[in-house]
Amino acid sequence: MSKPAFLPHDHNHQRCIDAALAEARAICQRKHSRLTPQREQVLRLIWQEHRPIGAYELLDKLREEGLKAAPPTVYRALEFLQENGLIHRIESLNAYTGCSHPSEPHASQFLVCQQCQRVAELGSEQIAEQLSEQARRAGFASAHQTVEIRGTCAECLRHFHV
Amino acid sequence: MSKPAFLPHDHNHQRCIDAALAEARAICQRKHSRLTPQREQVLRLIWQEHRPIGAYELLDKLREEGLKAAPPTVYRALEFLQENGLIHRIESLNAYTGCSHPSEPHASQFLVCQQCQRVAELGSEQIAEQLSEQARRAGFASAHQTVEIRGTCAECLRHFHV
DNA sequence: AAATAATCGAAACATTATAACATTTCTTTC
DNA sequence: GAAAGAAATGTTATAATGTTTCGATTATTT
Ligand SMILES: [Zn+2]
Ligand SMILES: [Zn+2]
Ligand SMILES: [Zn+2]
Ligand SMILES: [Zn+2]
């Protein structure tokens, strides 16, 4: 993990979007997963911001873009994208965010800024390992970890002096 | 943390209930928080099992016990109990579970068994510290942590060979 | 007792997610 | 290319979870 967790608020975000979509297409091609136009559209909408987006907010955006969509449309796309490791669900927000490094399976921890609502992904194997280890000491076999840290990002700390 | 995370399936659970209610009463008395009969009833229902319980499941149980309850009845009680540190919300389940050591504020990590649905609370300050520290390295100021580990508890590992 | 604050009752409403089944599109096989 | 099978999508309805509002009641303080 060399990349900074949160990019500056004014970074060139179009690059994030383009890179995420390109990587998604490559991954799906490799896996023979069908990243259909609708699914790609949903992924693109999710990547519009680093702020997680809810299913119904996505639904609205799909409709704004002219698609005749109903809730299942969105939830099916979300399911596909999750199964293929392209997005994560943020449990504490009931919302979805693009995965920052979808190419390899990984444990994730999320930093959720209360001020700007952005989310960044830590990919600390160390944390994941320690969690698994502590669980193991209780005789517990870990299958999946949900780690979400709510707080204030560096930029918001500077701007709002919270 | 000396107590085992998961108690045996066949432990004397009435003791858990009684102890939890007694501790809750003591805490609320000390804090001048009003643990009304309704709130205590909800807490007792939550402690009926080590399995987290959803708001509407609670609502049903309240009605079974003769209370004329509506959703706000439950959610208000849950809010009170959470504010007073007597219960935790398990985000990945949309459900609530009794706090195992409500007397002092503490970070919590939850082990959630996929087989028996029980939840145990780790209270590892070490994990909490490491998470805060890793976040801090990203310039992020932690305010609250959600840590939920899904997997299989020791007893279920033995019984079901998963 | 009166004033104030906290709690509760009740109805409506809002948000998030899934079930069920029909239709279309894509892929494979012949 | 046509037929069969599989995957994806459309459509409607409904389930599950959570909130707002406002008035009535109860508890606490003065
Ligand atoms: Zn970006
Ligand atoms: Zn921020
Ligand atoms: Zn018990
Ligand atoms: Zn278990």
Short mmCIF file of C-alpha atoms (C1' of nucleotides) and ligand atoms in Angstrom, two decimals:
data_model
loop_
_atom_site.label_atom_id
_atom_site.label_comp_id
_atom_site.label_asym_id
_atom_site.label_seq_id
_atom_site.Cartn_x
_atom_site.Cartn_y
_atom_site.Cartn_z
CA MET A 1 0.00 0.00 0.00
CA SER A 2 1.93 2.96 -1.24
CA LYS A 3 -0.95 5.04 -2.55
CA PRO A 4 -2.33 7.67 -0.20
CA ALA A 5 -5.70 6.68 1.21
CA PHE A 6 -7.54 9.87 0.29
CA LEU A 7 -6.63 11.74 -2.85
CA PRO A 8 -6.75 15.54 -2.70
CA HIS A 9 -10.23 16.87 -3.11
CA ASP A 10 -9.29 18.53 -6.39
CA HIS A 11 -7.42 15.67 -8.03
CA ASN A 12 -8.10 14.73 -11.63
CA HIS A 13 -10.91 12.38 -10.87
CA GLN A 14 -11.65 11.54 -14.47
CA ARG A 15 -8.47 9.50 -14.35
CA CYS A 16 -9.82 7.50 -11.42
CA ILE A 17 -12.97 6.78 -13.36
CA ASP A 18 -11.20 5.84 -16.57
CA ALA A 19 -8.68 3.65 -14.79
CA ALA A 20 -11.36 1.88 -12.76
CA LEU A 21 -13.45 1.15 -15.84
CA ALA A 22 -10.46 -0.04 -17.84
CA GLU A 23 -9.35 -2.31 -15.03
CA ALA A 24 -12.88 -3.64 -14.61
CA ARG A 25 -13.12 -4.46 -18.29
CA ALA A 26 -9.78 -6.24 -18.18
CA ILE A 27 -10.72 -8.23 -15.09
CA CYS A 28 -14.07 -9.29 -16.49
CA GLN A 29 -12.55 -10.26 -19.79
CA ARG A 30 -9.99 -12.41 -18.01
CA LYS A 31 -12.68 -14.07 -15.88
CA HIS A 32 -15.23 -14.39 -18.67
CA SER A 33 -17.59 -12.35 -16.55
CA ARG A 34 -19.97 -10.33 -18.62
CA LEU A 35 -19.60 -6.66 -17.86
CA THR A 36 -22.68 -5.65 -19.82
CA PRO A 37 -23.36 -2.03 -20.73
CA GLN A 38 -25.80 -1.68 -17.83
CA ARG A 39 -23.36 -3.10 -15.34
CA GLU A 40 -20.62 -0.88 -16.64
CA GLN A 41 -22.96 2.08 -16.44
CA VAL A 42 -23.67 1.33 -12.80
CA LEU A 43 -19.97 0.94 -12.10
CA ARG A 44 -19.29 4.26 -13.79
CA LEU A 45 -21.96 5.95 -11.72
CA ILE A 46 -20.52 4.48 -8.55
CA TRP A 47 -17.15 5.86 -9.55
CA GLN A 48 -18.54 9.34 -10.16
CA GLU A 49 -17.34 10.24 -6.69
CA HIS A 50 -15.28 8.76 -3.92
CA ARG A 51 -18.38 9.09 -1.80
CA PRO A 52 -20.33 5.84 -1.49
CA ILE A 53 -23.67 5.89 -3.22
CA GLY A 54 -26.93 4.25 -2.19
CA ALA A 55 -28.91 1.89 -4.38
CA TYR A 56 -31.80 4.28 -4.85
CA GLU A 57 -29.55 7.21 -5.57
CA LEU A 58 -28.02 5.03 -8.27
CA LEU A 59 -31.48 4.21 -9.51
CA ASP A 60 -32.25 7.91 -9.91
CA LYS A 61 -29.05 8.49 -11.84
CA LEU A 62 -29.76 5.57 -14.13
CA ARG A 63 -33.16 7.04 -14.88
CA GLU A 64 -31.65 10.47 -15.46
CA GLU A 65 -29.48 8.81 -18.07
CA GLY A 66 -32.59 7.52 -19.79
CA LEU A 67 -32.65 3.95 -18.60
CA LYS A 68 -35.99 2.45 -17.63
CA ALA A 69 -34.78 0.94 -14.39
CA ALA A 70 -36.44 -0.57 -11.34
CA PRO A 71 -34.84 -1.54 -8.03
CA PRO A 72 -33.90 -5.03 -9.19
CA THR A 73 -31.97 -3.49 -12.07
CA VAL A 74 -29.70 -1.77 -9.61
CA TYR A 75 -29.44 -4.55 -7.09
CA ARG A 76 -28.57 -7.09 -9.75
CA ALA A 77 -25.82 -4.91 -11.10
CA LEU A 78 -24.54 -4.32 -7.57
CA GLU A 79 -24.54 -8.04 -6.91
CA PHE A 80 -22.56 -8.72 -10.05
CA LEU A 81 -20.05 -5.99 -9.31
CA GLN A 82 -19.60 -7.22 -5.75
CA GLU A 83 -19.16 -10.83 -6.82
CA ASN A 84 -16.45 -9.72 -9.17
CA GLY A 85 -14.71 -7.66 -6.54
CA LEU A 86 -15.28 -4.39 -8.38
CA ILE A 87 -17.17 -2.63 -5.62
CA HIS A 88 -17.56 -2.84 -1.88
CA ARG A 89 -20.62 -2.36 0.24
CA ILE A 90 -20.16 -0.02 3.18
CA GLU A 91 -22.35 -1.64 5.81
CA SER A 92 -22.54 1.34 8.11
CA LEU A 93 -23.90 3.49 5.28
CA ASN A 94 -25.97 1.05 3.25
CA ALA A 95 -24.03 2.30 0.28
CA TYR A 96 -21.55 1.17 -2.33
CA THR A 97 -18.13 2.35 -3.37
CA GLY A 98 -15.69 1.38 -6.07
CA CYS A 99 -12.88 -0.96 -5.11
CA SER A 100 -9.49 0.70 -5.33
CA HIS A 101 -7.52 -2.40 -6.22
CA PRO A 102 -9.87 -5.00 -7.65
CA SER A 103 -7.22 -7.02 -9.43
CA GLU A 104 -6.29 -9.19 -6.53
CA PRO A 105 -8.45 -10.46 -3.70
CA HIS A 106 -7.73 -8.51 -0.56
CA ALA A 107 -8.92 -7.64 2.89
CA SER A 108 -10.22 -4.13 3.15
CA GLN A 109 -10.63 -1.58 5.83
CA PHE A 110 -12.56 1.58 5.09
CA LEU A 111 -12.03 5.10 6.33
CA VAL A 112 -15.31 7.00 6.18
CA CYS A 113 -15.13 10.78 6.50
CA GLN A 114 -18.06 12.27 8.39
CA GLN A 115 -17.48 15.70 6.85
CA CYS A 116 -17.04 15.07 3.14
CA GLN A 117 -18.57 11.57 3.06
CA ARG A 118 -15.66 10.25 1.04
CA VAL A 119 -14.37 6.77 1.69
CA ALA A 120 -10.84 5.47 1.34
CA GLU A 121 -9.74 1.91 1.39
CA LEU A 122 -6.88 0.67 3.50
CA GLY A 123 -5.62 -2.65 2.30
CA SER A 124 -3.66 -3.59 5.33
CA GLU A 125 -2.90 -7.27 5.36
CA GLN A 126 -1.40 -6.67 8.78
CA ILE A 127 -4.70 -5.54 10.24
CA ALA A 128 -6.57 -8.34 8.51
CA GLU A 129 -4.06 -10.83 9.87
CA GLN A 130 -4.26 -9.51 13.38
CA LEU A 131 -8.03 -9.65 13.33
CA SER A 132 -8.02 -13.21 12.07
CA GLU A 133 -5.44 -14.13 14.68
CA GLN A 134 -7.39 -12.61 17.57
CA ALA A 135 -10.50 -14.38 16.35
CA ARG A 136 -8.59 -17.63 16.05
CA ARG A 137 -7.53 -17.31 19.69
CA ALA A 138 -11.21 -17.45 20.53
CA GLY A 139 -11.47 -20.61 18.43
CA PHE A 140 -13.22 -18.68 15.71
CA ALA A 141 -12.58 -19.26 12.00
CA SER A 142 -12.86 -15.96 10.12
CA ALA A 143 -14.48 -15.93 6.73
CA HIS A 144 -15.05 -12.24 6.10
CA GLN A 145 -14.18 -9.01 7.85
CA THR A 146 -16.15 -5.79 7.96
CA VAL A 147 -13.92 -2.95 9.11
CA GLU A 148 -15.22 0.59 8.80
CA ILE A 149 -13.68 3.52 10.60
CA ARG A 150 -15.74 6.68 10.83
CA GLY A 151 -13.91 9.91 11.42
CA THR A 152 -12.44 12.92 9.67
CA CYS A 153 -10.06 12.87 6.74
CA ALA A 154 -6.87 14.93 6.66
CA GLU A 155 -8.25 17.48 4.26
CA CYS A 156 -11.40 18.03 6.28
CA LEU A 157 -9.33 18.30 9.45
CA ARG A 158 -7.44 21.17 7.86
CA HIS A 159 -10.46 22.89 6.39
CA PHE A 160 -12.93 22.60 9.18
CA HIS A 161 -10.71 22.32 12.24
CA VAL A 162 -12.92 19.62 13.67
CA MET B 1 -10.35 -9.77 28.42
CA SER B 2 -10.21 -13.04 30.28
CA LYS B 3 -13.70 -14.30 29.56
CA PRO B 4 -14.06 -16.68 26.64
CA ALA B 5 -15.67 -15.01 23.66
CA PHE B 6 -18.39 -17.60 23.09
CA LEU B 7 -19.90 -19.42 26.03
CA PRO B 8 -20.80 -23.08 25.51
CA HIS B 9 -24.09 -23.51 23.76
CA ASP B 10 -25.59 -25.12 26.84
CA HIS B 11 -24.39 -22.69 29.51
CA ASN B 12 -26.75 -21.37 32.14
CA HIS B 13 -27.98 -18.46 30.13
CA GLN B 14 -30.42 -17.23 32.74
CA ARG B 15 -27.37 -16.03 34.62
CA CYS B 16 -26.29 -13.98 31.60
CA ILE B 17 -29.71 -12.37 31.49
CA ASP B 18 -29.90 -11.68 35.18
CA ALA B 19 -26.39 -10.30 35.34
CA ALA B 20 -26.93 -8.08 32.33
CA LEU B 21 -30.15 -6.64 33.72
CA ALA B 22 -28.66 -6.09 37.15
CA GLU B 23 -25.64 -4.36 35.67
CA ALA B 24 -27.86 -2.24 33.43
CA ARG B 25 -29.95 -1.13 36.39
CA ALA B 26 -26.84 -0.22 38.34
CA ILE B 27 -25.36 1.72 35.44
CA CYS B 28 -28.52 3.65 34.77
CA GLN B 29 -28.99 4.45 38.43
CA ARG B 30 -25.45 5.78 38.61
CA LYS B 31 -25.93 7.89 35.48
CA HIS B 32 -29.47 9.02 36.33
CA SER B 33 -30.58 7.48 33.08
CA ARG B 34 -34.12 6.25 33.29
CA LEU B 35 -34.28 2.56 32.55
CA THR B 36 -38.05 2.47 32.29
CA PRO B 37 -39.98 -0.81 32.36
CA GLN B 38 -40.32 -0.74 28.58
CA ARG B 39 -36.66 -0.15 28.04
CA GLU B 40 -35.76 -2.87 30.46
CA GLN B 41 -38.20 -5.18 28.74
CA VAL B 42 -36.50 -4.54 25.41
CA LEU B 43 -33.11 -5.12 26.98
CA ARG B 44 -34.33 -8.37 28.47
CA LEU B 45 -35.66 -9.49 25.10
CA ILE B 46 -32.36 -8.65 23.46
CA TRP B 47 -30.59 -10.74 26.07
CA GLN B 48 -32.89 -13.71 25.48
CA GLU B 49 -30.19 -15.10 23.24
CA HIS B 50 -26.63 -14.37 22.25
CA ARG B 51 -27.95 -14.09 18.73
CA PRO B 52 -28.53 -10.49 17.64
CA ILE B 53 -32.16 -9.61 17.17
CA GLY B 54 -33.73 -7.28 14.63
CA ALA B 55 -35.95 -4.35 15.50
CA TYR B 56 -39.07 -5.90 14.05
CA GLU B 57 -38.42 -9.24 15.64
CA LEU B 58 -38.25 -7.35 18.93
CA LEU B 59 -41.47 -5.60 18.04
CA ASP B 60 -43.20 -8.95 17.60
CA LYS B 61 -41.94 -10.19 20.93
CA LEU B 62 -43.09 -7.04 22.67
CA ARG B 63 -46.55 -7.53 21.24
CA GLU B 64 -46.52 -11.19 22.26
CA GLU B 65 -45.88 -9.97 25.77
CA GLY B 66 -48.97 -7.83 25.57
CA LEU B 67 -47.46 -4.44 24.89
CA LYS B 68 -49.15 -2.17 22.39
CA ALA B 69 -46.04 -1.31 20.48
CA ALA B 70 -45.25 0.37 17.17
CA PRO B 71 -41.87 0.68 15.45
CA PRO B 72 -40.95 3.90 17.28
CA THR B 73 -41.46 2.09 20.56
CA VAL B 74 -38.69 -0.28 19.67
CA TYR B 75 -36.40 2.21 18.01
CA ARG B 76 -36.64 4.62 20.93
CA ALA B 77 -35.74 1.90 23.36
CA LEU B 78 -32.88 0.79 21.14
CA GLU B 79 -31.61 4.35 20.91
CA PHE B 80 -31.68 4.74 24.66
CA LEU B 81 -29.94 1.44 25.24
CA GLN B 82 -27.26 2.27 22.69
CA GLU B 83 -26.66 5.74 24.11
CA ASN B 84 -26.13 4.15 27.48
CA GLY B 85 -23.76 1.55 26.13
CA LEU B 86 -26.02 -1.36 27.04
CA ILE B 87 -26.37 -2.77 23.55
CA HIS B 88 -24.52 -2.71 20.26
CA ARG B 89 -25.84 -2.59 16.76
CA ILE B 90 -24.37 -5.17 14.39
CA GLU B 91 -24.23 -3.25 11.15
CA SER B 92 -23.77 -6.23 8.89
CA LEU B 93 -26.94 -7.83 10.27
CA ASN B 94 -29.16 -4.82 10.97
CA ALA B 95 -29.59 -6.28 14.41
CA TYR B 96 -28.85 -5.62 18.04
CA THR B 97 -27.01 -7.50 20.72
CA GLY B 98 -26.40 -6.98 24.41
CA CYS B 99 -23.09 -5.46 25.40
CA SER B 100 -20.94 -7.87 27.36
CA HIS B 101 -19.17 -5.27 29.46
CA PRO B 102 -21.20 -2.11 29.53
CA SER B 103 -19.66 -0.69 32.68
CA GLU B 104 -16.76 1.01 31.00
CA PRO B 105 -16.57 2.57 27.55
CA HIS B 106 -14.67 0.32 25.23
CA ALA B 107 -13.87 -0.44 21.64
CA SER B 108 -15.56 -3.56 20.37
CA GLN B 109 -14.99 -6.10 17.72
CA PHE B 110 -17.66 -8.67 16.99
CA LEU B 111 -17.38 -12.29 15.99
CA VAL B 112 -20.48 -13.35 14.10
CA CYS B 113 -21.05 -17.08 13.63
CA GLN B 114 -22.64 -17.95 10.30
CA GLN B 115 -23.85 -21.30 11.60
CA CYS B 116 -25.47 -20.56 14.95
CA GLN B 117 -25.90 -16.80 14.44
CA ARG B 118 -24.44 -16.05 17.84
CA VAL B 119 -22.25 -13.04 18.34
CA ALA B 120 -19.35 -12.58 20.73
CA GLU B 121 -17.61 -9.40 21.59
CA LEU B 122 -13.87 -9.02 21.56
CA GLY B 123 -12.78 -6.00 23.52
CA SER B 124 -9.28 -5.75 22.21
CA GLU B 125 -7.80 -2.36 22.90
CA GLN B 126 -4.83 -3.54 20.90
CA ILE B 127 -6.89 -3.96 17.74
CA ALA B 128 -8.67 -0.67 18.32
CA GLU B 129 -5.34 1.04 18.81
CA GLN B 130 -3.82 -0.46 15.72
CA LEU B 131 -6.78 0.57 13.62
CA SER B 132 -6.64 4.12 14.91
CA GLU B 133 -2.93 4.20 14.31
CA GLN B 134 -3.17 2.95 10.74
CA ALA B 135 -5.89 5.49 10.08
CA ARG B 136 -3.79 8.23 11.64
CA ARG B 137 -0.97 7.36 9.24
CA ALA B 138 -3.37 8.29 6.47
CA GLY B 139 -4.02 11.57 8.26
CA PHE B 140 -7.40 10.34 9.37
CA ALA B 141 -8.85 11.04 12.80
CA SER B 142 -10.93 8.07 13.96
CA ALA B 143 -14.14 8.68 15.82
CA HIS B 144 -15.81 5.29 15.75
CA GLN B 145 -14.91 1.82 14.58
CA THR B 146 -17.16 -0.86 13.16
CA VAL B 147 -15.41 -4.23 13.26
CA GLU B 148 -17.44 -7.32 12.51
CA ILE B 149 -15.88 -10.66 11.67
CA ARG B 150 -18.10 -13.25 10.06
CA GLY B 151 -17.08 -16.86 10.34
CA THR B 152 -17.62 -20.01 12.36
CA CYS B 153 -17.41 -20.32 16.13
CA ALA B 154 -15.42 -23.08 17.83
CA GLU B 155 -18.48 -25.05 18.81
CA CYS B 156 -19.94 -24.97 15.32
CA LEU B 157 -16.56 -25.94 13.87
CA ARG B 158 -16.66 -29.08 16.03
CA HIS B 159 -20.28 -29.90 15.36
CA PHE B 160 -20.55 -29.23 11.68
CA HIS B 161 -16.99 -29.69 10.46
CA VAL B 162 -17.29 -26.64 8.26
"C1'" DA C 1 -50.13 22.78 42.55
"C1'" DA C 2 -48.10 24.61 38.46
"C1'" DA C 3 -44.54 24.49 35.23
"C1'" DT C 4 -41.26 21.94 32.78
"C1'" DA C 5 -39.22 18.06 30.73
"C1'" DA C 6 -39.15 13.32 29.47
"C1'" DT C 7 -41.53 9.51 27.81
"C1'" DC C 8 -45.00 7.16 25.23
"C1'" DG C 9 -48.98 6.20 21.68
"C1'" DA C 10 -50.39 6.31 17.15
"C1'" DA C 11 -50.43 7.09 12.28
"C1'" DA C 12 -48.24 8.03 8.37
"C1'" DC C 13 -44.31 7.99 5.68
"C1'" DA C 14 -39.46 7.04 3.91
"C1'" DT C 15 -35.71 4.07 2.71
"C1'" DT C 16 -33.58 -0.22 1.56
"C1'" DA C 17 -33.99 -4.81 -0.35
"C1'" DT C 18 -36.14 -9.07 -2.34
"C1'" DA C 19 -39.62 -12.36 -4.58
"C1'" DA C 20 -41.87 -13.97 -8.46
"C1'" DC C 21 -42.54 -14.46 -13.12
"C1'" DA C 22 -42.47 -12.92 -17.95
"C1'" DT C 23 -39.52 -11.47 -21.77
"C1'" DT C 24 -35.43 -10.65 -24.21
"C1'" DT C 25 -30.73 -11.42 -25.45
"C1'" DC C 26 -26.74 -14.07 -25.78
"C1'" DT C 27 -24.30 -18.52 -26.40
"C1'" DT C 28 -23.87 -23.13 -27.65
"C1'" DT C 29 -24.97 -26.98 -30.32
"C1'" DC C 30 -26.55 -29.15 -34.11
"C1'" DG D 1 -28.57 -20.53 -39.72
"C1'" DA D 2 -32.14 -22.76 -36.57
"C1'" DA D 3 -33.13 -24.72 -32.22
"C1'" DA D 4 -32.20 -25.26 -27.52
"C1'" DG D 5 -30.37 -23.73 -23.34
"C1'" DA D 6 -28.46 -20.26 -20.31
"C1'" DA D 7 -27.92 -15.67 -18.81
"C1'" DA D 8 -29.57 -11.18 -18.40
"C1'" DT D 9 -33.25 -7.90 -18.15
"C1'" DG D 10 -38.16 -6.04 -17.54
"C1'" DT D 11 -42.16 -5.62 -14.56
"C1'" DT D 12 -44.99 -5.69 -10.68
"C1'" DA D 13 -45.58 -6.36 -6.21
"C1'" DT D 14 -44.09 -6.85 -1.57
"C1'" DA D 15 -40.96 -7.39 2.40
"C1'" DA D 16 -37.82 -5.48 5.72
"C1'" DT D 17 -35.88 -1.65 8.01
"C1'" DG D 18 -36.06 3.00 9.79
"C1'" DT D 19 -38.00 8.01 10.56
"C1'" DT D 20 -41.15 11.98 11.18
"C1'" DT D 21 -44.83 14.11 13.37
"C1'" DC D 22 -47.87 15.43 16.74
"C1'" DG D 23 -50.64 14.90 20.55
"C1'" DA D 24 -51.25 12.56 25.16
"C1'" DT D 25 -49.34 11.00 29.29
"C1'" DT D 26 -46.18 10.61 32.98
"C1'" DA D 27 -42.36 12.01 35.80
"C1'" DT D 28 -39.56 15.65 37.79
"C1'" DT D 29 -38.64 20.20 39.38
"C1'" DT D 30 -39.91 24.61 41.24
ZN ZN E 1 -10.70 10.20 -7.87
ZN ZN E 2 -13.34 14.49 4.49
ZN ZN E 3 -25.61 -16.59 27.94
ZN ZN E 4 -21.62 -20.92 16.01
#
